mmCIF file of C-alpha atoms and ligand atoms in Angstrom:
data_model
loop_
_atom_site.group_PDB
_atom_site.id
_atom_site.type_symbol
_atom_site.label_atom_id
_atom_site.label_comp_id
_atom_site.label_asym_id
_atom_site.label_seq_id
_atom_site.Cartn_x
_atom_site.Cartn_y
_atom_site.Cartn_z
ATOM 1 C CA VAL A 5 45.546 6.897 63.052
ATOM 2 C CA THR A 6 42.093 7.842 64.250
ATOM 3 C CA ALA A 7 39.234 5.344 64.316
ATOM 4 C CA ARG A 8 37.732 7.192 61.360
ATOM 5 C CA GLU A 9 40.902 7.086 59.234
ATOM 6 C CA GLY A 10 41.602 3.461 60.152
ATOM 7 C CA PHE A 11 38.088 2.447 59.275
ATOM 8 C CA GLY A 12 38.167 4.526 56.108
ATOM 9 C CA ALA A 13 41.234 2.729 54.648
ATOM 10 C CA ALA A 14 39.967 -0.741 55.633
ATOM 11 C CA TYR A 15 36.547 0.051 54.249
ATOM 12 C CA ILE A 16 37.870 1.201 50.896
ATOM 13 C CA ALA A 17 39.903 -1.999 50.635
ATOM 14 C CA ALA A 18 36.890 -4.139 51.547
ATOM 15 C CA LEU A 19 34.656 -2.339 49.066
ATOM 16 C CA GLU A 20 37.265 -2.723 46.331
ATOM 17 C CA ARG A 21 37.587 -6.475 46.999
ATOM 18 C CA PHE A 22 33.811 -6.812 47.022
ATOM 19 C CA LEU A 23 33.444 -5.005 43.722
ATOM 20 C CA THR A 24 36.134 -7.088 42.019
ATOM 21 C CA LYS A 25 35.279 -10.484 43.517
ATOM 22 C CA GLY A 26 31.681 -9.757 44.561
ATOM 23 C CA ASN A 27 31.473 -12.577 47.121
ATOM 24 C CA GLU A 28 29.783 -13.008 50.497
ATOM 25 C CA ALA A 29 33.060 -13.295 52.440
ATOM 26 C CA GLU A 30 33.987 -9.703 51.544
ATOM 27 C CA LEU A 31 30.572 -8.513 52.583
ATOM 28 C CA HIS A 32 30.954 -10.303 55.878
ATOM 29 C CA ALA A 33 34.376 -8.705 56.439
ATOM 30 C CA ALA A 34 32.883 -5.268 55.784
ATOM 31 C CA TYR A 35 30.041 -6.025 58.156
ATOM 32 C CA GLU A 36 32.561 -6.878 60.901
ATOM 33 C CA LEU A 37 34.406 -3.659 60.127
ATOM 34 C CA GLY A 38 31.169 -1.783 60.601
ATOM 35 C CA ARG A 39 30.558 -3.447 63.939
ATOM 36 C CA GLU A 40 34.050 -2.565 65.165
ATOM 37 C CA ALA A 41 33.549 0.980 63.979
ATOM 38 C CA VAL A 42 30.418 1.211 66.125
ATOM 39 C CA THR A 43 32.292 0.158 69.235
ATOM 40 C CA GLU A 44 35.039 2.635 68.360
ATOM 41 C CA GLY A 45 32.386 5.317 68.419
ATOM 42 C CA LEU A 46 31.957 6.015 64.686
ATOM 43 C CA GLY A 47 28.516 7.293 63.726
ATOM 44 C CA VAL A 48 26.278 6.438 60.773
ATOM 45 C CA LEU A 49 27.111 9.754 59.204
ATOM 46 C CA ASP A 50 30.860 9.024 59.415
ATOM 47 C CA ILE A 51 30.363 5.753 57.579
ATOM 48 C CA ALA A 52 28.154 7.323 54.924
ATOM 49 C CA VAL A 53 30.776 9.997 54.220
ATOM 50 C CA LEU A 54 33.552 7.396 54.051
ATOM 51 C CA HIS A 55 31.460 5.251 51.753
ATOM 52 C CA GLN A 56 30.855 8.166 49.441
ATOM 53 C CA GLY A 57 34.623 8.842 49.342
ATOM 54 C CA ALA A 58 35.357 5.186 48.668
ATOM 55 C CA VAL A 59 32.836 4.967 45.810
ATOM 56 C CA ALA A 60 34.279 8.134 44.232
ATOM 57 C CA VAL A 61 37.797 6.624 44.330
ATOM 58 C CA LEU A 62 36.645 3.307 42.823
ATOM 59 C CA VAL A 63 34.343 4.653 40.146
ATOM 60 C CA VAL A 64 37.186 6.700 38.624
ATOM 61 C CA SER A 65 39.128 3.474 37.945
ATOM 62 C CA ALA A 66 36.111 1.674 36.377
ATOM 63 C CA THR A 67 35.188 1.624 32.704
ATOM 64 C CA PRO A 68 31.895 3.346 31.805
ATOM 65 C CA GLY A 69 30.239 -0.077 31.349
ATOM 66 C CA GLU A 70 31.377 -1.197 34.765
ATOM 67 C CA GLN A 71 30.354 2.043 36.422
ATOM 68 C CA LEU A 72 26.633 1.384 36.634
ATOM 69 C CA HIS A 73 27.184 -2.101 37.976
ATOM 70 C CA ALA A 74 29.808 -0.822 40.439
ATOM 71 C CA THR A 75 27.579 1.941 41.757
ATOM 72 C CA ARG A 76 24.657 -0.422 42.253
ATOM 73 C CA ALA A 77 26.848 -2.991 43.988
ATOM 74 C CA ALA A 78 28.362 -0.251 46.169
ATOM 75 C CA ALA A 79 24.877 0.845 47.214
ATOM 76 C CA ASP A 80 23.931 -2.754 48.232
ATOM 77 C CA PHE A 81 27.239 -3.077 50.033
ATOM 78 C CA PHE A 82 26.534 0.106 51.920
ATOM 79 C CA THR A 83 23.053 -1.023 52.994
ATOM 80 C CA GLU A 84 24.419 -4.341 54.219
ATOM 81 C CA VAL A 85 27.307 -2.785 56.130
ATOM 82 C CA LEU A 86 25.000 -0.321 57.823
ATOM 83 C CA SER A 87 23.022 -3.069 59.567
ATOM 84 C CA PRO A 88 25.090 -3.099 62.790
ATOM 85 C CA PHE A 89 24.407 0.639 63.117
ATOM 86 C CA GLU A 90 20.781 0.114 62.358
ATOM 87 C CA MET A 91 20.520 -2.576 65.039
ATOM 88 C CA SER A 92 22.319 -0.623 67.726
ATOM 89 C CA PHE A 93 20.282 2.432 66.885
ATOM 90 C CA ARG A 94 17.042 0.497 67.181
ATOM 91 C CA GLY A 95 18.143 -0.959 70.531
ATOM 92 C CA TYR A 96 19.091 2.479 71.709
ATOM 93 C CA ARG A 97 15.726 3.885 70.697
ATOM 94 C CA ALA A 98 13.821 1.101 72.453
ATOM 95 C CA ALA A 99 15.890 1.584 75.624
ATOM 96 C CA ASN A 100 15.267 5.297 75.431
ATOM 97 C CA ASP A 101 11.510 4.831 75.126
ATOM 98 C CA GLN A 102 11.545 2.504 78.094
ATOM 99 C CA LEU A 103 13.567 4.955 80.137
ATOM 100 C CA ARG A 104 11.192 7.778 79.276
ATOM 101 C CA ALA A 105 8.169 5.722 80.361
ATOM 102 C CA LEU A 106 9.913 4.744 83.588
ATOM 103 C CA ASN A 107 10.855 8.321 84.339
ATOM 104 C CA GLU A 108 7.311 9.448 83.797
ATOM 105 C CA SER A 109 5.853 6.836 86.149
ATOM 106 C CA LEU A 110 8.522 7.689 88.731
ATOM 107 C CA ARG A 111 7.644 11.364 88.522
ATOM 108 C CA LYS A 112 3.955 10.550 89.006
ATOM 109 C CA GLN A 113 4.719 8.363 92.001
ATOM 110 C CA GLN A 114 6.886 11.054 93.534
ATOM 111 C CA GLU A 115 4.178 13.653 93.057
ATOM 112 C CA ALA A 116 1.604 11.392 94.708
ATOM 113 C CA ALA A 117 3.961 10.722 97.612
ATOM 114 C CA GLU A 118 4.576 14.430 98.086
ATOM 115 C CA VAL A 119 0.876 15.211 98.138
ATOM 116 C CA ALA A 120 0.229 12.387 100.615
ATOM 117 C CA ASN A 121 3.071 13.606 102.792
ATOM 118 C CA ARG A 122 1.832 17.167 102.868
ATOM 119 C CA GLU A 123 -1.671 16.006 103.714
ATOM 120 C CA LEU A 124 -0.373 13.792 106.476
ATOM 121 C CA GLU A 125 1.692 16.617 107.949
ATOM 122 C CA ALA A 126 -1.253 19.007 107.886
ATOM 123 C CA PHE A 127 -3.495 16.326 109.352
ATOM 124 C CA SER A 128 -1.241 15.422 112.273
ATOM 125 C CA TYR A 129 -0.626 19.073 113.010
ATOM 126 C CA ALA A 130 -4.339 19.833 113.108
ATOM 127 C CA VAL A 131 -5.142 16.748 115.164
ATOM 128 C CA ALA A 132 -2.424 17.505 117.664
ATOM 129 C CA HIS A 133 -3.655 21.079 118.044
ATOM 130 C CA ASP A 134 -7.271 20.078 118.499
ATOM 131 C CA LEU A 135 -6.407 17.357 120.992
ATOM 132 C CA ARG A 136 -4.272 19.667 123.027
ATOM 133 C CA SER A 137 -6.941 22.162 124.105
ATOM 134 C CA PRO A 138 -9.619 19.780 125.499
ATOM 135 C CA LEU A 139 -6.807 18.114 127.376
ATOM 136 C CA ARG A 140 -5.855 21.404 128.974
ATOM 137 C CA THR A 141 -9.480 21.730 130.116
ATOM 138 C CA ILE A 142 -9.491 18.230 131.615
ATOM 139 C CA ASP A 143 -6.280 18.980 133.458
ATOM 140 C CA ALA A 144 -7.430 22.382 134.716
ATOM 141 C CA PHE A 145 -10.796 21.120 136.022
ATOM 142 C CA SER A 146 -9.231 18.066 137.653
ATOM 143 C CA GLN A 147 -6.858 20.447 139.380
ATOM 144 C CA ILE A 148 -9.821 22.518 140.664
ATOM 145 C CA LEU A 149 -11.551 19.370 141.939
ATOM 146 C CA ILE A 150 -8.381 18.281 143.733
ATOM 147 C CA GLU A 151 -7.958 21.675 145.365
ATOM 148 C CA ASP A 152 -11.562 22.557 146.283
ATOM 149 C CA PHE A 153 -13.470 19.303 146.664
ATOM 150 C CA GLU A 154 -11.212 17.175 148.808
ATOM 151 C CA GLN A 155 -13.878 16.755 151.531
ATOM 152 C CA VAL A 156 -16.573 15.683 149.101
ATOM 153 C CA LEU A 157 -14.386 13.296 147.133
ATOM 154 C CA GLY A 158 -12.711 11.549 150.002
ATOM 155 C CA GLU A 159 -9.328 9.743 149.890
ATOM 156 C CA HIS A 160 -10.543 7.188 147.346
ATOM 157 C CA GLY A 161 -11.991 9.782 144.975
ATOM 158 C CA MET A 162 -8.868 11.911 145.254
ATOM 159 C CA ARG A 163 -6.699 8.943 144.264
ATOM 160 C CA HIS A 164 -8.759 8.398 141.118
ATOM 161 C CA LEU A 165 -8.628 12.048 140.261
ATOM 162 C CA ARG A 166 -4.862 12.185 140.621
ATOM 163 C CA ARG A 167 -4.661 9.337 138.129
ATOM 164 C CA VAL A 168 -6.913 11.218 135.733
ATOM 165 C CA ARG A 169 -4.627 14.200 136.005
ATOM 166 C CA ALA A 170 -1.419 12.190 135.578
ATOM 167 C CA SER A 171 -2.861 10.568 132.452
ATOM 168 C CA ALA A 172 -3.937 13.914 131.034
ATOM 169 C CA GLN A 173 -0.437 15.272 131.589
ATOM 170 C CA HIS A 174 1.124 12.190 130.088
ATOM 171 C CA MET A 175 -1.011 12.626 126.984
ATOM 172 C CA ALA A 176 -0.227 16.348 126.834
ATOM 173 C CA THR A 177 3.487 15.570 126.761
ATOM 174 C CA LEU A 178 2.923 13.042 124.001
ATOM 175 C CA ILE A 179 1.000 15.585 121.940
ATOM 176 C CA ASP A 180 3.652 18.234 122.514
ATOM 177 C CA ASP A 181 6.316 15.783 121.373
ATOM 178 C CA LEU A 182 4.316 14.858 118.274
ATOM 179 C CA LEU A 183 3.806 18.533 117.497
ATOM 180 C CA SER A 184 7.512 19.136 117.843
ATOM 181 C CA LEU A 185 8.217 16.161 115.554
ATOM 182 C CA SER A 186 5.890 17.503 112.881
ATOM 183 C CA ARG A 187 7.205 21.056 113.278
ATOM 184 C CA VAL A 188 10.737 19.817 112.709
ATOM 185 C CA THR A 189 9.809 18.685 109.204
ATOM 186 C CA ARG A 190 7.876 21.834 108.383
ATOM 187 C CA ALA A 191 10.201 24.474 109.760
ATOM 188 C CA GLU A 192 12.563 26.156 107.349
ATOM 189 C CA LEU A 193 16.216 25.433 107.966
ATOM 190 C CA ARG A 194 18.384 28.447 108.775
ATOM 191 C CA ARG A 195 22.056 27.495 108.949
ATOM 192 C CA VAL A 196 24.364 29.631 111.090
ATOM 193 C CA SER A 197 27.234 29.035 113.513
ATOM 194 C CA VAL A 198 25.873 27.461 116.705
ATOM 195 C CA ASP A 199 27.557 27.234 120.097
ATOM 196 C CA LEU A 200 26.674 23.746 121.317
ATOM 197 C CA THR A 201 28.476 24.221 124.640
ATOM 198 C CA GLN A 202 26.234 27.152 125.484
ATOM 199 C CA LEU A 203 23.084 25.310 124.407
ATOM 200 C CA ALA A 204 24.037 22.239 126.476
ATOM 201 C CA GLN A 205 24.681 24.372 129.541
ATOM 202 C CA ARG A 206 21.314 26.071 129.293
ATOM 203 C CA ILE A 207 19.525 22.738 128.953
ATOM 204 C CA THR A 208 21.370 21.054 131.825
ATOM 205 C CA GLN A 209 20.719 24.016 134.113
ATOM 206 C CA GLY A 210 17.022 23.469 133.516
ATOM 207 C CA LEU A 211 17.342 19.767 134.303
ATOM 208 C CA VAL A 212 19.260 20.383 137.525
ATOM 209 C CA ALA A 213 16.779 23.036 138.664
ATOM 210 C CA ALA A 214 13.924 20.533 138.278
ATOM 211 C CA ALA A 215 15.666 17.854 140.383
ATOM 212 C CA PRO A 216 18.339 19.546 142.528
ATOM 213 C CA GLU A 217 18.674 16.479 144.777
ATOM 214 C CA ARG A 218 20.318 14.410 142.047
ATOM 215 C CA GLU A 219 24.071 14.061 141.939
ATOM 216 C CA VAL A 220 25.131 14.466 138.329
ATOM 217 C CA ASP A 221 28.488 15.506 136.897
ATOM 218 C CA PHE A 222 28.115 17.445 133.665
ATOM 219 C CA ILE A 223 31.210 17.626 131.537
ATOM 220 C CA SER A 224 31.242 19.597 128.341
ATOM 221 C CA GLY A 225 33.975 20.499 125.911
ATOM 222 C CA ASP A 226 34.705 24.246 125.574
ATOM 223 C CA GLY A 227 33.412 26.213 122.629
ATOM 224 C CA LEU A 228 31.873 23.354 120.692
ATOM 225 C CA LEU A 229 30.876 25.091 117.484
ATOM 226 C CA GLY A 230 28.683 23.645 114.797
ATOM 227 C CA SER A 231 26.924 24.820 111.679
ATOM 228 C CA GLY A 232 23.179 24.383 111.857
ATOM 229 C CA ASP A 233 19.774 25.798 112.689
ATOM 230 C CA PRO A 234 20.007 26.994 116.318
ATOM 231 C CA THR A 235 16.410 26.097 117.217
ATOM 232 C CA LEU A 236 16.654 22.656 115.680
ATOM 233 C CA VAL A 237 20.109 21.877 117.102
ATOM 234 C CA ALA A 238 18.681 22.822 120.508
ATOM 235 C CA VAL A 239 15.912 20.240 119.938
ATOM 236 C CA VAL A 240 18.578 17.570 119.302
ATOM 237 C CA LEU A 241 20.619 18.412 122.395
ATOM 238 C CA ASP A 242 17.495 18.750 124.506
ATOM 239 C CA ASN A 243 16.325 15.259 123.584
ATOM 240 C CA LEU A 244 19.737 13.620 123.976
ATOM 241 C CA LEU A 245 20.484 15.328 127.295
ATOM 242 C CA ARG A 246 17.025 14.557 128.665
ATOM 243 C CA ASN A 247 17.542 10.918 127.736
ATOM 244 C CA ALA A 248 20.980 10.882 129.365
ATOM 245 C CA TRP A 249 19.447 12.490 132.445
ATOM 246 C CA LYS A 250 16.572 9.991 132.536
ATOM 247 C CA PHE A 251 18.576 6.831 131.894
ATOM 248 C CA THR A 252 21.124 7.734 134.592
ATOM 249 C CA SER A 253 18.403 8.371 137.176
ATOM 250 C CA LYS A 254 19.176 5.098 138.975
ATOM 251 C CA ARG A 255 22.892 5.898 139.306
ATOM 252 C CA ALA A 256 24.180 7.202 142.616
ATOM 253 C CA HIS A 257 26.847 9.093 140.679
ATOM 254 C CA ALA A 258 25.704 10.013 137.221
ATOM 255 C CA ARG A 259 28.066 11.393 134.641
ATOM 256 C CA ILE A 260 26.953 13.102 131.429
ATOM 257 C CA GLU A 261 29.404 14.371 128.862
ATOM 258 C CA VAL A 262 28.954 16.502 125.766
ATOM 259 C CA GLY A 263 31.849 16.646 123.340
ATOM 260 C CA ARG A 264 33.151 16.587 119.825
ATOM 261 C CA VAL A 265 35.439 14.169 118.044
ATOM 262 C CA ASP A 266 37.051 15.234 114.811
ATOM 263 C CA GLY A 267 37.664 12.403 112.425
ATOM 264 C CA ASP A 268 38.838 13.139 108.910
ATOM 265 C CA GLY A 269 35.251 13.826 107.824
ATOM 266 C CA ALA A 270 32.659 16.164 109.328
ATOM 267 C CA PRO A 271 32.917 17.088 113.025
ATOM 268 C CA THR A 272 31.045 14.557 115.143
ATOM 269 C CA TYR A 273 29.312 15.626 118.349
ATOM 270 C CA PHE A 274 28.356 13.242 121.111
ATOM 271 C CA VAL A 275 26.337 12.976 124.320
ATOM 272 C CA ARG A 276 27.629 10.233 126.610
ATOM 273 C CA ASP A 277 26.232 8.911 129.879
ATOM 274 C CA ASN A 278 26.943 6.166 132.385
ATOM 275 C CA GLY A 279 23.306 5.086 132.697
ATOM 276 C CA ALA A 280 21.243 2.020 131.919
ATOM 277 C CA GLY A 281 22.536 1.608 128.364
ATOM 278 C CA PHE A 282 20.912 -0.922 126.035
ATOM 279 C CA ASP A 283 21.609 -4.017 123.996
ATOM 280 C CA MET A 284 23.291 -3.078 120.716
ATOM 281 C CA ALA A 285 21.343 -5.869 118.978
ATOM 282 C CA GLN A 286 18.298 -3.590 119.370
ATOM 283 C CA ALA A 287 20.034 -0.456 118.121
ATOM 284 C CA THR A 288 18.218 -0.380 114.749
ATOM 285 C CA LYS A 289 14.896 0.258 116.508
ATOM 286 C CA LEU A 290 16.091 3.298 118.436
ATOM 287 C CA PHE A 291 15.111 6.014 115.987
ATOM 288 C CA ALA A 292 11.684 4.756 114.917
ATOM 289 C CA PRO A 293 8.748 6.682 116.411
ATOM 290 C CA PHE A 294 7.140 5.031 119.466
ATOM 291 C CA GLN A 295 9.947 2.473 119.724
ATOM 292 C CA ARG A 296 11.421 2.079 123.192
ATOM 293 C CA LEU A 297 14.014 -0.336 124.515
ATOM 294 C CA HIS A 298 12.967 0.139 128.137
ATOM 295 C CA SER A 299 9.581 -0.410 129.728
ATOM 296 C CA ASP A 300 7.454 2.380 131.135
ATOM 297 C CA ALA A 301 7.883 0.825 134.563
ATOM 298 C CA GLU A 302 11.681 1.187 134.352
ATOM 299 C CA PHE A 303 11.832 4.592 132.669
ATOM 300 C CA GLU A 304 8.863 6.675 131.551
ATOM 301 C CA GLY A 305 8.632 7.892 127.998
ATOM 302 C CA ASN A 306 6.845 7.763 124.676
ATOM 303 C CA GLY A 307 9.571 7.014 122.139
ATOM 304 C CA ILE A 308 9.209 10.207 120.086
ATOM 305 C CA GLY A 309 12.446 11.892 121.150
ATOM 306 C CA LEU A 310 14.994 10.021 119.068
ATOM 307 C CA ALA A 311 12.709 10.019 116.008
ATOM 308 C CA THR A 312 12.702 13.815 116.286
ATOM 309 C CA VAL A 313 16.484 13.864 116.709
ATOM 310 C CA GLN A 314 16.942 11.790 113.581
ATOM 311 C CA ARG A 315 14.677 14.008 111.509
ATOM 312 C CA VAL A 316 16.516 17.153 112.566
ATOM 313 C CA VAL A 317 19.915 15.630 111.895
ATOM 314 C CA GLU A 318 18.861 14.285 108.499
ATOM 315 C CA ARG A 319 17.360 17.612 107.514
ATOM 316 C CA HIS A 320 20.824 19.043 108.103
ATOM 317 C CA GLY A 321 22.309 16.336 105.891
ATOM 318 C CA GLY A 322 23.933 14.684 108.905
ATOM 319 C CA ARG A 323 23.795 11.279 110.572
ATOM 320 C CA VAL A 324 22.999 10.016 114.068
ATOM 321 C CA TRP A 325 23.978 6.697 115.662
ATOM 322 C CA ALA A 326 24.582 5.199 119.065
ATOM 323 C CA GLU A 327 26.924 2.926 120.950
ATOM 324 C CA ALA A 328 25.890 1.335 124.205
ATOM 325 C CA GLU A 329 26.196 -1.599 126.521
ATOM 326 C CA VAL A 330 23.592 -2.821 128.985
ATOM 327 C CA ASP A 331 24.217 -1.185 132.369
ATOM 328 C CA ARG A 332 27.370 0.560 131.130
ATOM 329 C CA GLY A 333 25.872 3.663 129.604
ATOM 330 C CA ALA A 334 25.256 4.973 126.101
ATOM 331 C CA THR A 335 26.844 7.413 123.672
ATOM 332 C CA PHE A 336 24.837 9.150 120.950
ATOM 333 C CA TYR A 337 26.844 10.608 118.070
ATOM 334 C CA PHE A 338 25.632 13.014 115.410
ATOM 335 C CA THR A 339 26.945 15.143 112.559
ATOM 336 C CA LEU A 340 25.316 18.217 111.059
ATOM 337 C CA GLY A 341 26.452 18.007 107.447
ATOM 338 C CA GLY A 342 27.200 21.290 105.706
ATOM 339 C CA PRO A 343 30.500 23.170 105.818
ATOM 340 C CA PRO A 344 32.695 22.737 108.924
ATOM 341 C CA ALA A 345 32.271 25.499 111.503
HETATM 342 N N1 LIG B 403 20.848 7.623 126.917
HETATM 343 C C1 LIG B 403 20.188 6.481 126.758
HETATM 344 N N2 LIG B 403 20.532 5.364 127.470
HETATM 345 C C2 LIG B 403 19.847 4.214 127.296
HETATM 346 N N3 LIG B 403 18.821 4.048 126.441
HETATM 347 C C3 LIG B 403 18.442 5.115 125.713
HETATM 348 C C4 LIG B 403 19.094 6.373 125.833
HETATM 349 N N4 LIG B 403 18.490 7.225 124.987
HETATM 350 C C5 LIG B 403 17.508 6.535 124.380
HETATM 351 N N5 LIG B 403 17.471 5.262 124.811
HETATM 352 C C6 LIG B 403 16.555 4.193 124.373
HETATM 353 O O1 LIG B 403 15.900 4.612 123.192
HETATM 354 C C7 LIG B 403 14.490 4.668 123.395
HETATM 355 C C8 LIG B 403 13.901 5.787 122.572
HETATM 356 O O2 LIG B 403 14.307 7.050 123.052
HETATM 357 P P1 LIG B 403 13.347 8.287 122.886
HETATM 358 O O3 LIG B 403 12.858 8.293 121.492
HETATM 359 O O4 LIG B 403 14.016 9.501 123.410
HETATM 360 O O5 LIG B 403 12.100 7.903 123.772
HETATM 361 P P2 LIG B 403 11.829 8.087 125.324
HETATM 362 O O6 LIG B 403 12.881 8.965 125.902
HETATM 363 O O7 LIG B 403 10.488 8.709 125.365
HETATM 364 O O8 LIG B 403 11.841 6.710 125.887
HETATM 365 C C9 LIG B 403 14.331 4.839 124.881
HETATM 366 O O9 LIG B 403 13.077 4.388 125.322
HETATM 367 C C10 LIG B 403 15.465 3.978 125.415
HETATM 368 O O10 LIG B 403 15.075 2.637 125.415
HETATM 369 MG MG1 LIG B 404 13.520 10.750 125.076
#
């Protein structure tokens, strides 16, 4: 028996009892029937059709004198029984109105946020560009002074000038890193198959060439493939490997490993080192821009690298996290989302 048929039979019986006895109890029973019918998913139209059927059945059995009275009573009955529908419909309409208003305000907020974001991106890009060129001039002219005016400046003057130059270079690196961070958000993502082993090798060769005196073992898994934007994945590896290289700089025997672990989900890549590590209690700060867990005196830096890494990984729909222990090294894991390569 469907909800409609079940309700139909019960309703006819209730209407018949109401018409013959005409008391409140029958009306109440019909009202309860109506409420149950609502929860069973019957619509107003269903009930109206059933009511019409029920009235037709009952009117046939009535005498002409009774018919007018019966029809009027049936109409009242119907109005009464409809009230649970009426109520739920009203509630539904109010909820709907509220939802519509909420949606509208959400859409407006989102639009405003998008505009603000675009403006901020354009602003930081322009600022970074315009800061970069005067800095190049400061650096170039300091260099000329150092090279050609040593006699005039004397040892003291030269020391000051070297500090000027070091600061200019420090600031240039910061600007370059900020530019790279803002470019990461703006660049279009082009997903292809990427050879992470090859990328890691190219990056580590550069690191070794810049400091050939260091003793560092690089270990990398063979043919680590991933699906991502080659330029952006290179940015991730570059930052993680540079960090590994930097935070192992006080180790007599440094060891840096690039690999992949395959859980049951997406492939997870990692960069592991045996360097300074950090306290896991601080791990939530790692990926925020300008946040550093080590002082400049211990290890130089500006705290932009991991923020950039996180943006790239998230743009791919992946995740990045770290495990570390003070003085026992760190491992940075990341996934790239998308289909497995
Ligand atoms: N391999 C690592 N070992 C230990 N600490 C790390 C490592 N990588 C990152 N960190 C911590 O996270 C901070 C943020 O890293 P990052 O954003 O790359 O900035 P930066 O390299 O300029 O210090 C670092 O200052 C350091 O405290
Ligand atoms: Mg870094």
